[in-house]
mmCIF file of C-alpha atoms in Angstrom:
data_model
loop_
_atom_site.group_PDB
_atom_site.id
_atom_site.type_symbol
_atom_site.label_atom_id
_atom_site.label_comp_id
_atom_site.label_asym_id
_atom_site.label_seq_id
_atom_site.Cartn_x
_atom_site.Cartn_y
_atom_site.Cartn_z
ATOM 1 C CA UNK A 219 0.000 0.000 0.000
ATOM 2 C CA UNK A 220 1.355 3.415 -1.021
ATOM 3 C CA UNK A 221 -0.198 5.447 1.783
ATOM 4 C CA UNK A 222 -1.706 7.723 -0.845
ATOM 5 C CA UNK A 223 -5.506 8.128 -0.819
ATOM 6 C CA UNK A 224 -7.935 6.659 -3.295
ATOM 7 C CA UNK A 225 -9.961 9.428 -4.926
ATOM 8 C CA UNK A 226 -13.640 8.798 -5.603
ATOM 9 C CA UNK A 227 -15.233 11.221 -8.040
ATOM 10 C CA UNK A 228 -18.627 12.516 -6.891
ATOM 11 C CA UNK A 229 -21.117 14.548 -8.889
ATOM 12 C CA UNK A 230 -24.835 15.075 -9.190
ATOM 13 C CA UNK A 231 -26.739 11.958 -10.364
ATOM 14 C CA UNK A 232 -23.859 9.603 -9.508
ATOM 15 C CA UNK A 233 -24.953 5.963 -9.330
ATOM 16 C CA UNK A 234 -24.699 5.069 -5.638
ATOM 17 C CA UNK A 235 -24.609 1.297 -6.092
ATOM 18 C CA UNK A 236 -21.647 1.089 -8.437
ATOM 19 C CA UNK A 237 -18.675 1.827 -6.170
ATOM 20 C CA UNK A 238 -19.755 0.768 -2.674
ATOM 21 C CA UNK A 239 -18.084 -2.637 -2.680
ATOM 22 C CA UNK A 240 -14.826 -1.147 -3.893
ATOM 23 C CA UNK A 241 -14.643 1.782 -1.495
ATOM 24 C CA UNK A 242 -15.826 -0.183 1.538
ATOM 25 C CA UNK A 243 -13.285 -2.949 1.118
ATOM 26 C CA UNK A 244 -10.472 -0.586 0.208
ATOM 27 C CA UNK A 245 -11.196 1.338 3.410
ATOM 28 C CA UNK A 246 -11.318 -1.873 5.452
ATOM 29 C CA UNK A 247 -7.902 -2.732 4.036
ATOM 30 C CA UNK A 248 -6.494 0.580 5.249
ATOM 31 C CA UNK A 249 -6.868 2.858 2.240
ATOM 32 C CA UNK A 250 -8.102 6.390 2.825
ATOM 33 C CA UNK A 251 -11.005 7.317 0.537
ATOM 34 C CA UNK A 252 -11.288 10.970 -0.436
ATOM 35 C CA UNK A 253 -14.168 12.319 -2.485
ATOM 36 C CA UNK A 254 -13.498 14.795 -5.264
ATOM 37 C CA UNK A 255 -16.009 17.020 -7.049
ATOM 38 C CA UNK A 256 -15.768 19.738 -9.663
ATOM 39 C CA UNK A 257 -15.731 21.986 -6.598
ATOM 40 C CA UNK A 258 -16.268 21.383 -2.898
ATOM 41 C CA UNK A 259 -19.964 22.263 -3.198
ATOM 42 C CA UNK A 260 -22.309 19.417 -2.140
ATOM 43 C CA UNK A 261 -23.635 17.029 -4.779
ATOM 44 C CA UNK A 262 -26.646 14.712 -4.749
ATOM 45 C CA UNK A 263 -26.545 11.093 -5.895
ATOM 46 C CA UNK A 264 -29.226 9.233 -7.806
ATOM 47 C CA UNK A 265 -30.379 7.793 -4.476
ATOM 48 C CA UNK A 266 -30.726 11.241 -2.956
ATOM 49 C CA UNK A 267 -27.562 11.110 -0.831
ATOM 50 C CA UNK A 268 -25.993 14.515 -0.247
ATOM 51 C CA UNK A 269 -22.208 14.329 -0.461
ATOM 52 C CA UNK A 270 -19.739 17.032 0.481
ATOM 53 C CA UNK A 271 -16.577 16.563 -1.623
ATOM 54 C CA UNK A 272 -13.288 16.538 0.260
ATOM 55 C CA UNK A 273 -11.456 18.237 -2.592
ATOM 56 C CA UNK A 274 -11.971 20.023 -5.883
ATOM 57 C CA UNK A 275 -10.868 18.280 -9.065
ATOM 58 C CA UNK A 276 -8.350 20.965 -10.014
ATOM 59 C CA UNK A 277 -6.535 20.392 -6.724
ATOM 60 C CA UNK A 278 -6.048 16.637 -7.198
ATOM 61 C CA UNK A 279 -2.717 15.586 -8.689
ATOM 62 C CA UNK A 280 -1.975 12.062 -9.952
ATOM 63 C CA UNK A 281 1.240 11.886 -7.941
ATOM 64 C CA UNK A 282 -0.766 12.365 -4.750
ATOM 65 C CA UNK A 283 -3.219 9.551 -5.453
ATOM 66 C CA UNK A 284 -3.288 5.758 -5.534
ATOM 67 C CA UNK A 285 -6.347 5.536 -7.795
ATOM 68 C CA UNK A 286 -9.137 7.615 -9.353
ATOM 69 C CA UNK A 287 -12.578 5.960 -9.340
ATOM 70 C CA UNK A 288 -15.191 7.323 -11.736
ATOM 71 C CA UNK A 289 -18.762 6.132 -11.090
ATOM 72 C CA UNK A 290 -21.565 6.327 -13.590
ATOM 73 C CA UNK A 291 -24.032 9.215 -13.581
ATOM 74 C CA UNK A 292 -26.811 10.501 -15.812
ATOM 75 C CA UNK A 293 -24.701 13.586 -16.484
ATOM 76 C CA UNK A 294 -22.138 11.557 -18.436
ATOM 77 C CA UNK A 295 -24.725 11.206 -21.208
ATOM 78 C CA UNK A 296 -26.802 14.357 -20.902
ATOM 79 C CA UNK A 297 -24.187 17.116 -20.798
ATOM 80 C CA UNK A 298 -20.478 17.902 -20.960
ATOM 81 C CA UNK A 299 -20.373 18.751 -17.249
ATOM 82 C CA UNK A 300 -18.288 15.708 -16.362
ATOM 83 C CA UNK A 301 -15.768 15.996 -19.209
ATOM 84 C CA UNK A 302 -13.179 17.483 -16.794
ATOM 85 C CA UNK A 303 -13.148 14.155 -14.940
ATOM 86 C CA UNK A 304 -12.296 12.322 -18.176
ATOM 87 C CA UNK A 305 -9.502 14.814 -18.805
ATOM 88 C CA UNK A 306 -8.237 14.212 -15.275
ATOM 89 C CA UNK A 307 -8.323 10.468 -16.006
ATOM 90 C CA UNK A 308 -6.069 11.133 -18.994
ATOM 91 C CA UNK A 309 -3.567 12.881 -16.715
ATOM 92 C CA UNK A 310 -3.679 9.993 -14.227
ATOM 93 C CA UNK A 311 -3.088 7.356 -16.886
ATOM 94 C CA UNK A 312 -0.301 9.381 -18.466
ATOM 95 C CA UNK A 313 1.378 9.452 -15.053
ATOM 96 C CA UNK A 314 0.930 5.696 -14.600
ATOM 97 C CA UNK A 315 -1.660 6.121 -11.844
ATOM 98 C CA UNK A 316 -4.673 3.768 -12.076
ATOM 99 C CA UNK A 317 -8.172 4.809 -13.104
ATOM 100 C CA UNK A 318 -11.323 2.734 -12.625
ATOM 101 C CA UNK A 319 -14.468 3.680 -14.565
ATOM 102 C CA UNK A 320 -17.880 2.067 -14.478
ATOM 103 C CA UNK A 321 -21.098 2.550 -16.455
ATOM 104 C CA UNK A 322 -21.489 6.059 -17.894
ATOM 105 C CA UNK A 323 -17.942 6.976 -16.935
ATOM 106 C CA UNK A 324 -16.726 4.529 -19.579
ATOM 107 C CA UNK A 325 -18.551 6.621 -22.192
ATOM 108 C CA UNK A 326 -16.787 9.689 -20.848
ATOM 109 C CA UNK A 327 -13.444 7.957 -21.270
ATOM 110 C CA UNK A 328 -14.455 6.837 -24.761
ATOM 111 C CA UNK A 329 -15.219 10.429 -25.751
ATOM 112 C CA UNK A 330 -11.820 11.439 -24.370
ATOM 113 C CA UNK A 331 -10.135 8.816 -26.600
ATOM 114 C CA UNK A 332 -8.866 6.785 -23.659
ATOM 115 C CA UNK A 333 -10.458 3.520 -24.804
ATOM 116 C CA UNK A 334 -9.252 3.602 -28.395
ATOM 117 C CA UNK A 335 -6.092 1.617 -27.653
ATOM 118 C CA UNK A 336 -7.029 -0.286 -24.474
ATOM 119 C CA UNK A 337 -9.124 -3.373 -23.856
ATOM 120 C CA UNK A 338 -12.303 -2.334 -22.074
ATOM 121 C CA UNK A 339 -15.939 -3.106 -21.387
ATOM 122 C CA UNK A 340 -19.093 -1.207 -20.468
ATOM 123 C CA UNK A 341 -22.857 -1.734 -20.370
ATOM 124 C CA UNK A 342 -23.047 -2.936 -23.987
ATOM 125 C CA UNK A 343 -20.861 -2.345 -27.022
ATOM 126 C CA UNK A 344 -23.383 -0.188 -28.881
ATOM 127 C CA UNK A 345 -23.611 2.184 -25.916
ATOM 128 C CA UNK A 346 -19.959 3.076 -26.387
ATOM 129 C CA UNK A 347 -20.250 2.962 -30.180
ATOM 130 C CA UNK A 348 -22.753 5.820 -29.932
ATOM 131 C CA UNK A 349 -19.946 8.053 -28.635
ATOM 132 C CA UNK A 350 -18.217 7.787 -32.013
ATOM 133 C CA UNK A 351 -15.013 6.491 -30.453
ATOM 134 C CA UNK A 352 -12.441 4.467 -32.371
ATOM 135 C CA UNK A 353 -11.967 1.628 -29.900
ATOM 136 C CA UNK A 354 -14.792 -0.728 -30.830
ATOM 137 C CA UNK A 355 -12.397 -3.534 -31.747
ATOM 138 C CA UNK A 356 -10.992 -3.455 -28.200
ATOM 139 C CA UNK A 357 -14.401 -3.956 -26.566
ATOM 140 C CA UNK A 358 -14.599 -7.166 -24.487
ATOM 141 C CA UNK A 359 -17.876 -8.864 -23.592
ATOM 142 C CA UNK A 360 -17.192 -9.645 -19.942
ATOM 143 C CA UNK A 361 -18.011 -8.399 -16.458
ATOM 144 C CA UNK A 362 -14.958 -6.163 -15.937
ATOM 145 C CA UNK A 363 -11.672 -5.564 -17.717
ATOM 146 C CA UNK A 364 -8.251 -4.412 -16.561
ATOM 147 C CA UNK A 365 -5.807 -3.217 -19.202
ATOM 148 C CA UNK A 366 -2.648 -1.881 -17.611
ATOM 149 C CA UNK A 367 -3.717 0.822 -15.183
ATOM 150 C CA UNK A 368 -7.327 1.087 -16.422
ATOM 151 C CA UNK A 369 -10.322 -0.823 -15.041
ATOM 152 C CA UNK A 370 -13.711 -0.698 -16.767
ATOM 153 C CA UNK A 371 -17.058 -2.329 -16.009
ATOM 154 C CA UNK A 372 -20.751 -2.032 -16.758
ATOM 155 C CA UNK A 373 -23.477 -0.840 -14.368
ATOM 156 C CA UNK A 374 -24.611 -4.318 -13.342
ATOM 157 C CA UNK A 375 -21.139 -5.426 -12.236
ATOM 158 C CA UNK A 376 -20.175 -3.502 -9.070
ATOM 159 C CA UNK A 377 -18.685 -6.623 -7.478
ATOM 160 C CA UNK A 378 -16.550 -7.492 -10.504
ATOM 161 C CA UNK A 379 -15.529 -3.842 -10.695
ATOM 162 C CA UNK A 380 -14.409 -4.005 -7.065
ATOM 163 C CA UNK A 381 -12.616 -7.309 -7.689
ATOM 164 C CA UNK A 382 -10.470 -5.730 -10.390
ATOM 165 C CA UNK A 383 -9.692 -2.721 -8.199
ATOM 166 C CA UNK A 384 -8.763 -4.905 -5.225
ATOM 167 C CA UNK A 385 -6.475 -6.952 -7.467
ATOM 168 C CA UNK A 386 -4.903 -3.902 -9.074
ATOM 169 C CA UNK A 387 -4.061 -2.319 -5.722
ATOM 170 C CA UNK A 388 -2.870 -5.609 -4.248
ATOM 171 C CA UNK A 389 -5.501 -5.760 -1.504
ATOM 172 C CA UNK A 390 -6.356 -9.399 -2.233
ATOM 173 C CA UNK A 391 -4.951 -11.902 -4.711
ATOM 174 C CA UNK A 392 -5.212 -15.524 -5.758
ATOM 175 C CA UNK A 393 -7.463 -17.766 -3.687
ATOM 176 C CA UNK A 394 -8.454 -14.945 -1.344
ATOM 177 C CA UNK A 395 -9.557 -12.645 -4.160
ATOM 178 C CA UNK A 396 -11.480 -15.489 -5.764
ATOM 179 C CA UNK A 397 -13.188 -16.255 -2.449
ATOM 180 C CA UNK A 398 -14.033 -12.585 -1.939
ATOM 181 C CA UNK A 399 -15.715 -12.472 -5.347
ATOM 182 C CA UNK A 400 -17.598 -15.713 -4.786
ATOM 183 C CA UNK A 401 -18.896 -14.514 -1.420
ATOM 184 C CA UNK A 402 -20.113 -11.110 -2.534
ATOM 185 C CA UNK A 403 -21.183 -12.001 -6.071
ATOM 186 C CA UNK A 404 -22.474 -15.541 -5.661
ATOM 187 C CA UNK A 405 -23.319 -15.669 -1.924
ATOM 188 C CA UNK A 406 -21.047 -18.724 -1.729
ATOM 189 C CA UNK A 407 -20.946 -19.569 1.979
ATOM 190 C CA UNK A 408 -17.884 -21.791 1.482
ATOM 191 C CA UNK A 409 -15.899 -18.708 0.509
ATOM 192 C CA UNK A 410 -16.455 -17.213 3.962
ATOM 193 C CA UNK A 411 -14.131 -19.737 5.593
ATOM 194 C CA UNK A 412 -11.335 -18.897 3.150
ATOM 195 C CA UNK A 413 -11.653 -15.193 3.880
ATOM 196 C CA UNK A 414 -11.887 -15.721 7.614
ATOM 197 C CA UNK A 415 -8.744 -17.868 7.616
ATOM 198 C CA UNK A 416 -6.921 -15.180 5.620
ATOM 199 C CA UNK A 417 -8.103 -12.428 7.974
ATOM 200 C CA UNK A 418 -9.850 -10.751 5.049
ATOM 201 C CA UNK A 419 -13.210 -10.119 6.718
#
């Protein structure tokens, strides 16, 4: 663990359910989670949660972060308001700092050209194709994809999204990571014993 915080992007209409597994288990493993908005003004999620960002986007530097997480939100598809987050993702990736995007955030990265040369996934291929991006041949039909420092997933895969993040940051690996996924995705009671033995609960 680097000691650097994980930054979770927050904005109006963000999809509450998409990042909870990732942030909760990162925090339990000792990572500090800091929220980042376009400013420090409060935002409201799809579920009506009011969130006060810890930092403004302009003040977040890749070298001071372990990871940038971009959740989905209606605004990714209805305006250009969230484009600065995609540009920040470009800066993170250029600096070799991981980015994880789920649901609508993948479309934002597609518009920014960040998926043209990386394997990736999303809700469905034609959703990203509608952005006019050039990366259609790199689209993978699976639950979540990691290509280098970039994680992508669709809106129905918050557990797989978290799995890739936990692997990328070295929180869990091998049998323990597999057991974590089976417990939270498949409700596999047998996986509990593996996690308990590993001290991962």
